[in-house]
Amino acid sequence: MKGQSFGKGERESGNEDKSFKILNRWSPISPPLSQFLRVTSSRDEERVRRKGIFMMKRWLERITPTDVFMWMIGGAILLMIFWGSTATLAAGTYTAHHWFDFIIFGLAQGSIYALIAMGYTMVYGILRMINFAHSEVFMCGPYTAYFVAAAFYSSGFLDQYPMISLVIIFLVSMATSTMVAVLLERIAYRPLRAAPRLIPLITAIGASFFLQYTIRGLYGSGFQAYPVVKVLEGEWALGEFRILKFQALVIVAAAILMAALYSFVQRTRLGKAIRAVSEDKETSSLMGIDIDRMIVTTFIIGGMAAGAAGVLYALMFKQVHFFMGFIPGIKAFTAAVLGGIGNIPGAMLGGIFLGLVESVGPSLFLDGLGIVAPYQLKDAIAFTMLVLVLIFRPTGILGERLAVKKA
Amino acid sequence: MVLLEIENVHTYYGHIHALKGVSLDVERGEIVTLIGANGAGKSTMLKTTSGLLKPRLGSIRLEGEELTRYRPHEIVAKGVVQVPEGRRIFGRLTVRENLEMGAFAITDRHQIESNLERVFNLFPRLRERQKQLGGTLSGGEQQMLATGRALMANPSVLLMDEPSMGLAPVLVDIIFATIRQLHADGTTILLVEQNARMALQVASRGYVLQSGSIVLRDKAESLRQNEMVRKAYLGET
Ligand SMILES: Nc1ncnc2c1ncn2[C@@H]1O[C@H](COP(=O)(O)OP(=O)(O)O)[C@@H](O)[C@H]1O
Ligand SMILES: [Mg+2]
């Protein structure tokens, strides 16, 4: 009998949660209705069913011209994607090799977004705050490592010991980014922990400008060309396809880092504590967890991932610049939102997905529509996706699944 | 021998004077209960003891050592562990991970393993469900998990905030049986309850809190006989 009552309780709370979620998604500004739903949810199945019909009715009543307009836009975009892709494929402008290159480039680019997105999503998870200065955490690492790389290059060390050099460049970049992230937390965010949410957000934007213009003031506004690492030039044959060596490095390095990060958060004592603090700070401190230490650890992880991503980015585009963090930063933020902000696997998936869509999308969706130079529109595609996600699926790709798992 | 000594504690929420000079003490190995109506300040007392709230005045000592200058996680490491009101399970962590978090202050792996074994023996149901997410447990199971989680820290004083709240009578009995068993094992407990009847049955001494002040303190037996307690807290006429 006891077992039964346990089971009942579970299912009930599940129902309640889900209906609340669904409704909430379509009417984010209607607490009265959702509250009403919560209160009346009952054990009685018949009543639940009738309430379902009632809910549908309420929902239909709630549809506004704005909703209809949004669906029309959504539908139009889907139609455009379908039409464009069909036309592109029918025209046969691109060969299988082209598509393969697009996909590999997208994966490489996406892995970098994914690594940066980890920082956004984990900091959001633990502080409920978007760290807009994270793009500068990303920039400072490779910018500092540039000087090491340049010194290695001019002394010939880089060509003589390319692997050792690369490792040192990575470590310098990761250490710098981590240091910047930790200082940011310590100086700019911790004193504001009790302040209203908007305040640390504004501070983050301020810190972001501060870092950009510090670097600009120190090293000028020009591009610094990253030295070429000879071992990473050229390509490997993969059956009948070819893959650029540095792209392979980017993908493999990012995959290893993400796997390491994920298992850290899932399996280690500190990782579990970070998840606990993300869920409930007060209770975590009652478990003997030092909240401040976990927040710092989160910034360290985010900084390390960003620093590594920064070097990969610099190796891919062969330059650094004081403003280089801005676009990848916003893209990674988009990726984090795509995956459901606060959700770590979501940020990884979101990043890779965004990279792929950006790389494959222009040619696939737009070329067939007769648009000239579709590749110029890749940023437009990325940000259209951000807007669409925010409108149609604010919880992100993995948001809902997480809710179901929780219920 | 007095283990936990609370003396003249005043705690505020902004301008609200929630505790107005509370003093109480708990001896080693005993169960002391703090009873009082909703809003009397019972949770505030436990939160102040755990360091979540800083008292404006007064002293809280564990074996003579002042606790009020420590932060919450340090107080846990000293052995004062709380089972918070409303259980506060980590819903997205598994049952086992919840328990591991309880032992966060302990670094010795063997100690953690043997504590885990002890908790599983106390609550076999948790062993069955260790891989499940905390959020999927029923109310009674969550209370077991919250209690087990606190035990993972090897508490020298266990602070329990309304463990029977919102539970069916059968489950309330189970929780109180557990409290008895913990007492038999030598655990020192400060038990906050609205269910004064049950609390006064397991406790050796009790305090009655009313609008932030202690109005009565006595042996549990005497409190049960007390006219005012019987009227106000035991629902007798
Ligand atoms: N976070 C808070 N902010 C302001 N007042 C609070 C807060 N928490 C509790 N109080 C007030 O302090 C008093 C004691 O509350 P509490 O300790 O929760 O009582 P109890 O646990 O005995 O029900 C109540 O009057 C309550 O309204
Ligand atoms: Mg309370």
XYZ file of C-alpha atoms and ligand atoms in Angstrom:
672
model
C 0.000 0.000 0.000
C 2.839 2.304 0.839
C 4.517 1.598 -2.480
C 1.369 2.520 -4.315
C 1.078 5.837 -2.645
C 4.665 6.608 -3.597
C 3.982 5.823 -7.240
C 0.876 7.950 -7.302
C 2.689 10.917 -5.914
C 5.304 10.690 -8.598
C 2.942 10.558 -11.509
C 0.868 13.346 -10.169
C 3.717 15.739 -9.728
C 4.877 14.779 -13.216
C 1.582 15.793 -14.782
C 1.486 18.978 -12.905
C 4.961 19.973 -13.923
C 4.493 19.299 -17.582
C 1.212 21.078 -18.062
C 2.702 24.009 -16.255
C 5.705 23.997 -18.575
C 3.753 23.757 -21.784
C 1.357 26.486 -20.884
C 4.097 28.633 -19.634
C 5.934 28.389 -22.869
C 3.090 29.851 -24.833
C 2.110 32.418 -22.304
C 5.224 33.450 -20.458
C 3.438 36.402 -18.858
C 0.403 34.762 -17.382
C 1.146 33.565 -13.871
C -2.523 33.596 -12.822
C -3.458 30.910 -15.333
C -0.552 28.654 -14.547
C -1.170 29.063 -10.864
C -4.770 28.140 -11.352
C -3.659 25.005 -13.141
C -1.309 24.012 -10.378
C -3.946 24.366 -7.713
C -6.622 22.358 -9.475
C -4.480 19.476 -10.706
C -6.117 16.406 -9.250
C -5.754 12.687 -8.910
C -9.002 12.044 -10.725
C -8.219 11.045 -14.305
C -11.543 12.026 -15.771
C -11.210 15.474 -14.351
C -7.677 15.707 -15.654
C -8.920 14.832 -19.137
C -11.725 17.349 -18.984
C -9.299 19.907 -17.777
C -7.126 19.078 -20.799
C -9.982 20.027 -23.125
C -10.602 23.104 -21.065
C -6.944 23.975 -21.307
C -7.097 23.655 -25.087
C -9.992 26.070 -25.130
C -8.211 28.523 -22.933
C -5.206 28.167 -25.120
C -7.183 28.844 -28.303
C -8.650 31.914 -26.676
C -5.193 33.091 -25.864
C -3.851 32.982 -29.422
C -3.118 36.516 -30.450
C -2.450 38.035 -33.891
C 1.184 38.222 -32.823
C 1.292 34.449 -32.363
C -0.230 33.876 -35.786
C 2.219 36.322 -37.313
C 5.114 34.527 -35.622
C 3.977 31.166 -36.920
C 3.708 32.617 -40.391
C 7.278 33.833 -40.155
C 8.364 30.452 -38.829
C 6.498 28.672 -41.607
C 7.931 31.000 -44.237
C 11.453 30.335 -42.986
C 10.909 26.572 -43.025
C 9.510 26.815 -46.535
C 12.457 28.909 -47.642
C 14.903 26.403 -46.157
C 13.135 23.546 -47.889
C 12.841 25.326 -51.220
C 16.411 26.631 -51.141
C 17.875 23.228 -50.246
C 15.920 21.451 -52.971
C 16.945 23.997 -55.579
C 20.592 23.892 -54.489
C 20.733 20.115 -54.573
C 18.905 19.980 -57.910
C 21.283 22.486 -59.456
C 24.214 20.352 -58.319
C 26.600 23.302 -57.974
C 28.404 21.594 -55.139
C 30.052 18.192 -55.180
C 30.233 15.731 -52.320
C 33.717 17.072 -51.588
C 32.352 20.548 -51.123
C 29.739 19.322 -48.666
C 32.341 17.344 -46.781
C 34.514 20.440 -46.456
C 31.561 22.490 -45.264
C 30.745 19.890 -42.651
C 34.297 19.596 -41.367
C 34.677 23.352 -41.204
C 31.320 23.566 -39.423
C 32.389 20.935 -36.911
C 35.645 22.746 -36.214
C 33.957 26.107 -35.860
C 31.159 24.545 -33.823
C 33.575 22.838 -31.420
C 35.099 26.223 -30.689
C 31.662 27.732 -30.054
C 30.863 24.765 -27.836
C 33.971 25.268 -25.719
C 33.206 28.957 -25.211
C 29.551 28.190 -24.564
C 30.533 25.998 -21.609
C 31.669 29.116 -19.773
C 28.439 30.987 -20.451
C 26.235 28.112 -19.491
C 28.067 27.080 -16.316
C 28.315 30.616 -14.977
C 24.659 31.107 -15.749
C 23.880 27.865 -13.969
C 25.628 28.852 -10.770
C 25.031 32.627 -10.651
C 21.963 33.038 -12.906
C 23.907 35.696 -14.720
C 25.154 36.101 -18.298
C 28.861 36.813 -18.083
C 29.091 39.142 -21.059
C 32.797 39.628 -20.399
C 33.352 35.951 -21.268
C 34.151 36.921 -24.870
C 37.097 38.898 -23.494
C 38.152 35.983 -21.301
C 38.299 34.142 -24.620
C 40.271 36.937 -26.302
C 42.886 37.567 -23.594
C 44.252 33.988 -23.657
C 45.334 33.667 -27.286
C 46.363 37.336 -27.362
C 48.845 36.754 -24.549
C 49.920 33.413 -25.985
C 50.577 35.215 -29.256
C 53.679 36.808 -27.766
C 54.980 33.414 -26.688
C 54.189 31.971 -30.095
C 55.901 34.856 -31.868
C 58.989 34.447 -29.696
C 59.065 30.694 -30.380
C 58.706 31.397 -34.082
C 61.469 33.959 -34.374
C 63.858 31.815 -32.327
C 63.184 28.779 -34.497
C 61.959 26.766 -31.494
C 58.496 26.474 -33.022
C 59.762 24.680 -36.112
C 62.184 22.552 -34.164
C 59.801 21.392 -31.434
C 56.319 22.110 -32.783
C 54.492 19.838 -30.325
C 56.192 21.205 -27.216
C 55.605 24.723 -28.520
C 51.920 24.058 -29.118
C 51.497 22.619 -25.640
C 53.182 25.647 -24.077
C 51.077 28.043 -26.193
C 47.944 26.249 -25.056
C 48.973 26.325 -21.422
C 49.824 30.025 -21.525
C 46.513 30.851 -23.171
C 44.493 28.718 -20.776
C 46.316 30.137 -17.764
C 45.746 33.718 -18.896
C 42.066 33.236 -19.655
C 41.588 31.461 -16.340
C 43.302 34.267 -14.484
C 41.164 36.897 -16.201
C 38.003 34.913 -15.426
C 38.935 34.506 -11.759
C 39.846 38.176 -11.372
C 36.567 39.180 -13.010
C 34.649 37.099 -10.513
C 36.650 38.354 -7.571
C 36.704 42.055 -8.459
C 33.636 42.693 -10.567
C 31.004 40.109 -9.642
C 31.485 38.917 -6.067
C 30.925 42.302 -4.424
C 27.648 42.535 -6.349
C 26.340 39.086 -5.508
C 23.493 40.451 -3.398
C 22.653 43.261 -5.833
C 19.660 43.122 -8.199
C 20.312 41.040 -11.287
C 20.643 43.906 -13.728
C 23.618 45.356 -11.870
C 26.151 42.537 -12.437
C 24.943 42.369 -16.027
C 25.848 46.008 -16.601
C 29.122 45.440 -14.764
C 29.874 42.528 -17.097
C 29.413 44.750 -20.133
C 31.614 47.374 -18.520
C 34.296 44.789 -17.723
C 34.119 43.599 -21.302
C 34.868 47.086 -22.644
C 37.559 47.551 -20.025
C 39.388 44.407 -21.163
C 39.022 45.199 -24.868
C 40.385 48.688 -24.541
C 43.137 47.641 -22.169
C 44.429 45.241 -24.807
C 43.956 47.850 -27.503
C 45.754 50.444 -25.441
C 48.658 48.080 -24.777
C 49.094 46.487 -28.185
C 47.235 48.676 -30.642
C 44.173 48.038 -32.743
C 45.896 46.108 -35.539
C 45.761 42.402 -36.275
C 48.644 40.331 -34.986
C 49.407 37.491 -37.366
C 49.728 34.170 -35.544
C 52.806 32.279 -36.634
C 52.226 29.344 -38.952
C 52.800 25.964 -37.351
C 54.267 23.889 -40.157
C 53.178 20.497 -38.858
C 49.579 21.662 -38.967
C 49.731 22.751 -42.587
C 48.540 20.474 -45.336
C 45.893 17.812 -45.286
C 45.266 14.177 -44.583
C 43.484 11.881 -46.988
C 40.421 10.168 -45.573
C 39.429 7.678 -48.242
C 38.526 9.880 -51.169
C 38.013 12.932 -48.953
C 40.615 15.282 -47.617
C 40.732 16.933 -44.250
C 42.869 19.914 -43.303
C 45.244 19.015 -40.509
C 44.534 22.017 -38.315
C 40.807 21.442 -38.604
C 41.306 17.869 -37.474
C 43.358 19.172 -34.540
C 40.613 21.630 -33.598
C 37.928 18.952 -33.668
C 39.939 16.352 -31.770
C 41.275 18.773 -29.160
C 37.846 20.242 -28.527
C 36.267 16.798 -28.271
C 38.851 15.676 -25.704
C 38.434 18.853 -23.658
C 34.664 18.623 -23.677
C 34.708 14.981 -22.670
C 37.096 15.829 -19.828
C 34.941 18.753 -18.689
C 31.766 16.759 -18.844
C 33.122 13.875 -16.827
C 34.570 16.349 -14.333
C 31.153 17.865 -13.736
C 29.360 14.515 -13.726
C 31.712 12.354 -11.708
C 34.021 14.286 -9.422
C 33.237 15.574 -5.954
C 33.808 19.166 -7.044
C 31.713 18.740 -10.168
C 28.801 17.362 -8.180
C 29.149 20.186 -5.691
C 29.013 22.702 -8.539
C 25.755 21.123 -9.690
C 24.410 21.193 -6.143
C 25.286 24.871 -5.720
C 23.689 25.621 -9.104
C 20.498 24.112 -7.803
C 20.319 25.523 -4.269
C 23.023 27.684 -2.687
C 21.684 27.836 0.859
C 21.219 24.083 1.159
C 24.641 23.480 -0.395
C 26.249 25.561 2.329
C 24.388 23.421 4.887
C 26.168 20.423 3.324
C 29.515 21.972 4.180
C 30.125 23.199 0.640
C 32.000 26.484 0.347
C 29.833 28.378 -2.155
C 32.501 30.922 -3.062
C 34.983 28.176 -3.811
C 32.538 26.439 -6.145
C 31.799 29.690 -7.965
C 35.520 30.292 -8.442
C 35.937 26.709 -9.674
C 33.194 27.327 -12.214
C 34.963 30.439 -13.499
C 38.219 28.460 -13.661
C 36.631 25.752 -15.790
C 34.985 28.307 -18.063
C 38.259 30.213 -18.354
C 40.252 27.094 -19.211
C 37.784 26.089 -21.901
C 37.749 29.623 -23.324
C 41.542 29.843 -23.324
C 41.839 26.559 -25.202
C 39.109 27.625 -27.622
C 40.984 30.892 -28.142
C 44.168 29.182 -29.328
C 42.190 26.864 -31.597
C 40.437 29.926 -33.038
C 43.734 31.759 -33.518
C 45.277 28.718 -35.227
C 42.280 28.461 -37.512
C 42.142 32.127 -38.540
C 45.875 32.770 -38.037
C 45.482 36.101 -36.256
C 44.496 37.812 -33.016
C 42.865 41.186 -32.487
C 41.516 43.088 -29.487
C 37.962 42.757 -30.793
C 38.242 39.077 -31.813
C 36.125 37.880 -28.877
C 32.989 39.728 -29.807
C 31.523 37.638 -32.634
C 32.558 34.173 -31.336
C 31.345 35.295 -27.910
C 27.905 36.178 -29.186
C 27.802 32.997 -31.260
C 28.724 30.910 -28.229
C 26.061 32.682 -26.201
C 23.616 31.820 -28.986
C 24.810 28.227 -28.797
C 24.238 28.158 -25.034
C 20.710 29.481 -25.477
C 20.108 27.013 -28.319
C 21.059 24.133 -26.075
C 19.128 25.485 -23.097
C 21.184 27.856 -20.960
C 22.481 26.271 -17.774
C 22.613 22.867 -19.463
C 26.151 21.627 -20.153
C 25.515 18.945 -22.798
C 23.075 21.433 -24.322
C 25.822 24.010 -24.750
C 28.040 21.442 -26.473
C 25.292 20.317 -28.823
C 24.172 23.897 -29.412
C 27.690 24.967 -30.355
C 28.245 22.159 -32.821
C 24.789 22.590 -34.297
C 25.322 26.321 -34.754
C 28.728 25.772 -36.351
C 27.259 23.262 -38.799
C 24.268 25.409 -39.731
C 26.503 28.414 -40.242
C 28.871 26.509 -42.453
C 26.492 24.319 -44.422
C 23.471 26.628 -44.272
C 24.406 29.487 -46.585
C 25.220 27.198 -49.489
C 22.445 24.747 -48.807
C 19.551 27.070 -47.995
C 20.471 30.278 -49.787
C 22.402 29.339 -52.892
C 19.389 27.706 -54.495
C 17.375 30.863 -53.921
C 19.678 32.692 -56.272
C 21.310 34.778 -53.563
C 24.737 35.971 -54.593
C 27.567 35.392 -52.119
C 25.404 33.511 -49.621
C 28.350 32.981 -47.327
C 28.210 36.632 -46.316
C 24.905 35.838 -44.670
C 26.170 33.213 -42.240
C 25.968 35.567 -39.265
C 22.435 36.508 -40.258
C 21.567 32.803 -40.230
C 23.059 32.364 -36.778
C 21.182 35.278 -35.268
C 17.939 34.374 -37.014
C 18.285 31.047 -35.244
C 18.756 32.776 -31.898
C 15.603 34.829 -32.409
C 13.603 31.818 -33.574
C 14.711 29.753 -30.593
C 13.837 32.525 -28.192
C 10.384 32.818 -29.735
C 9.449 29.193 -30.319
C 11.515 27.287 -27.801
C 12.864 29.499 -25.053
C 13.970 26.477 -23.031
C 16.423 25.494 -25.784
C 16.961 22.135 -27.462
C 17.561 20.174 -24.259
C 15.448 22.322 -21.991
C 12.297 20.272 -22.294
C 13.960 16.926 -22.068
C 15.537 17.988 -18.819
C 12.156 19.003 -17.457
C 10.696 15.616 -18.354
C 13.596 13.844 -16.723
C 13.122 15.892 -13.611
C 9.411 15.094 -13.442
C 27.787 18.179 29.883
C 26.569 21.036 27.691
C 27.456 20.553 24.026
C 25.603 23.370 22.303
C 24.998 26.579 24.180
C 22.876 29.380 22.772
C 22.873 32.561 24.803
C 20.779 35.713 24.418
C 20.615 35.532 20.605
C 18.983 38.439 18.744
C 18.436 37.978 15.005
C 16.886 40.491 12.620
C 15.477 40.413 9.099
C 16.142 44.019 8.189
C 14.041 45.836 10.771
C 12.071 42.791 11.840
C 13.271 41.599 15.226
C 12.759 37.843 14.756
C 14.668 36.473 17.778
C 14.547 38.532 20.943
C 17.218 37.132 23.173
C 16.841 33.374 22.901
C 18.890 31.180 25.221
C 18.903 27.416 25.201
C 21.325 24.586 25.654
C 21.648 21.005 24.522
C 23.594 18.387 26.421
C 25.566 15.626 24.823
C 23.414 12.696 23.776
C 20.058 14.252 24.557
C 17.105 15.233 22.407
C 15.899 18.756 23.054
C 12.834 20.073 21.313
C 11.949 23.623 20.407
C 8.226 23.961 19.861
C 6.210 26.960 18.807
C 3.520 28.165 16.465
C 4.071 29.064 12.839
C 6.170 32.229 12.625
C 7.485 31.983 16.187
C 11.080 32.032 14.956
C 12.040 28.350 15.163
C 13.605 28.185 11.699
C 15.297 31.510 12.325
C 16.908 29.988 15.422
C 18.268 27.013 13.460
C 19.426 29.193 10.577
C 21.271 31.422 13.004
C 22.912 28.391 14.578
C 23.988 27.115 11.151
C 25.435 30.494 10.235
C 22.962 31.278 7.455
C 21.886 34.305 9.487
C 24.200 36.397 11.628
C 22.834 37.322 15.049
C 23.125 40.998 15.915
C 23.791 40.093 19.514
C 24.424 36.957 21.511
C 26.589 33.912 21.449
C 26.341 30.361 20.116
C 28.976 27.953 21.388
C 29.839 24.365 20.571
C 31.883 22.845 23.400
C 32.794 26.369 24.395
C 33.905 27.440 20.903
C 32.152 30.500 19.496
C 30.332 29.573 16.260
C 28.878 32.917 15.207
C 32.092 34.040 13.576
C 32.190 31.071 11.202
C 30.569 30.683 7.803
C 27.903 27.984 7.237
C 30.197 25.392 5.635
C 32.726 25.814 8.442
C 30.037 25.276 11.051
C 29.119 22.001 9.315
C 32.740 20.938 9.480
C 32.653 21.617 13.247
C 29.820 19.103 13.551
C 26.634 21.174 13.676
C 24.529 19.819 10.832
C 21.019 20.825 9.835
C 18.148 18.980 8.160
C 16.423 22.015 6.691
C 12.706 22.723 6.699
C 10.987 21.409 3.589
C 13.781 18.831 3.051
C 15.494 20.835 0.264
C 16.651 17.783 -1.711
C 18.811 18.430 -4.789
C 16.234 17.346 -7.354
C 18.649 17.019 -10.265
C 21.231 15.026 -8.341
C 20.748 11.320 -7.787
C 19.933 9.975 -4.338
C 23.498 8.783 -3.978
C 24.928 12.117 -5.111
C 22.698 13.872 -2.582
C 24.206 11.672 0.120
C 27.729 12.311 -1.147
C 27.060 16.049 -0.907
C 26.074 15.529 2.697
C 29.566 14.159 3.305
C 31.256 17.046 1.520
C 33.094 18.161 4.647
C 34.621 14.696 5.028
C 37.640 13.864 2.908
C 38.349 10.326 4.063
C 36.913 7.941 1.466
C 36.529 5.008 3.859
C 34.668 7.189 6.295
C 32.274 8.259 3.521
C 31.734 4.635 2.476
C 30.968 3.501 6.003
C 28.622 6.451 6.573
C 26.851 5.567 3.345
C 26.464 2.013 4.552
C 25.073 3.224 7.863
C 22.507 5.478 6.127
C 21.467 2.685 3.772
C 20.968 0.372 6.733
C 18.879 3.000 8.457
C 16.822 3.673 5.305
C 16.908 0.574 3.050
C 14.571 2.342 0.663
C 17.323 4.813 -0.204
C 19.619 1.962 -1.170
C 17.051 0.734 -3.676
C 16.680 4.192 -5.137
C 20.249 5.424 -5.085
C 20.464 5.942 -8.852
C 17.166 7.794 -9.066
C 17.041 11.583 -9.240
C 16.223 13.197 -5.902
C 13.321 15.086 -7.469
C 11.500 11.833 -8.244
C 11.208 10.725 -4.610
C 7.978 10.975 -2.640
C 7.720 13.279 0.356
C 8.504 10.558 2.879
C 11.487 9.320 0.916
C 12.744 12.871 0.571
C 12.617 13.286 4.340
C 14.617 10.071 4.722
C 17.110 11.374 2.177
C 17.366 14.759 3.904
C 17.993 13.045 7.238
C 20.445 10.562 5.763
C 22.249 13.353 3.958
C 22.791 15.190 7.237
C 24.023 12.003 8.936
C 26.663 11.631 6.224
C 28.518 14.560 7.817
C 29.069 12.750 11.159
C 27.118 15.381 13.098
C 27.891 15.943 16.747
C 24.664 17.956 16.925
C 21.816 17.345 14.498
C 19.424 20.248 13.984
C 16.098 19.073 12.544
C 13.567 21.607 11.269
C 10.040 20.171 11.246
C 10.888 16.735 9.863
C 7.245 15.630 10.075
C 5.866 18.565 8.119
C 3.443 17.583 5.371
C 3.843 13.835 5.869
C 1.112 11.219 6.203
C 0.728 9.812 9.773
C 2.406 6.503 8.849
C 5.441 8.356 7.608
C 5.504 10.639 10.646
C 5.755 7.479 12.761
C 8.652 6.237 10.665
C 10.491 9.546 10.997
C 10.042 9.606 14.768
C 11.145 5.986 15.035
C 14.299 7.042 13.211
C 14.826 9.909 15.624
C 14.550 7.438 18.533
C 17.035 5.141 16.897
C 19.497 7.993 16.287
C 19.145 8.915 19.938
C 19.849 5.334 20.940
C 23.007 5.483 18.792
C 24.135 8.482 20.819
C 23.334 11.340 18.416
C 22.576 14.714 19.993
C 19.484 16.301 18.468
C 17.837 19.718 18.591
C 14.384 19.026 17.201
C 12.145 21.840 15.977
C 8.528 20.792 15.629
C 4.991 22.029 15.285
C 3.883 18.510 16.095
C 4.422 19.122 19.807
C 2.800 15.849 20.876
C 5.304 13.675 19.045
C 8.225 15.945 19.814
C 7.587 15.910 23.553
C 7.420 12.112 23.465
C 10.942 11.661 22.103
C 12.628 14.644 23.764
C 13.994 14.775 27.293
C 13.621 18.540 27.588
C 11.739 21.195 25.685
C 11.568 24.925 25.076
C 8.513 26.863 23.959
C 9.158 29.739 21.595
C 6.603 32.509 21.175
C 7.142 35.528 18.892
C 10.893 35.262 19.158
C 11.189 34.675 22.898
C 11.434 31.533 25.005
C 8.367 31.559 27.265
C 8.771 28.128 28.853
C 11.536 25.641 29.443
C 11.188 22.371 31.257
C 11.449 18.591 31.201
C 9.391 17.171 28.350
C 7.256 15.293 30.848
C 6.400 18.481 32.733
C 5.680 20.399 29.542
C 3.166 17.755 28.557
C 1.355 18.383 31.840
C 1.593 22.155 31.516
C -1.774 23.906 31.207
C -0.626 26.425 28.602
C 1.206 23.876 26.446
C -1.772 21.545 26.504
C -4.095 24.291 25.366
C -1.936 25.989 22.792
C 0.177 23.177 21.350
C -1.432 19.851 22.138
C -4.937 20.924 21.185
C -6.451 19.773 24.480
C -8.984 21.705 26.475
N 13.405 35.960 4.873
C 12.637 36.626 5.760
N 12.478 37.967 5.653
C 11.726 38.637 6.536
N 11.085 38.080 7.566
C 11.201 36.760 7.739
C 11.984 35.962 6.851
N 11.919 34.673 7.256
C 11.133 34.673 8.366
N 10.706 35.907 8.657
C 9.862 36.291 9.778
O 10.488 35.908 10.981
C 9.565 35.318 11.867
C 9.995 33.931 12.244
O 9.967 33.090 11.100
P 10.428 31.574 11.135
O 11.700 31.485 11.874
O 10.408 31.047 9.748
O 9.256 30.905 11.982
P 8.918 29.379 12.246
O 10.004 28.547 11.668
O 8.809 29.271 13.728
O 7.615 29.105 11.600
C 8.211 35.357 11.175
O 7.500 36.465 11.636
C 8.550 35.534 9.731
O 7.558 36.292 9.068
Mg 9.893 27.146 10.217
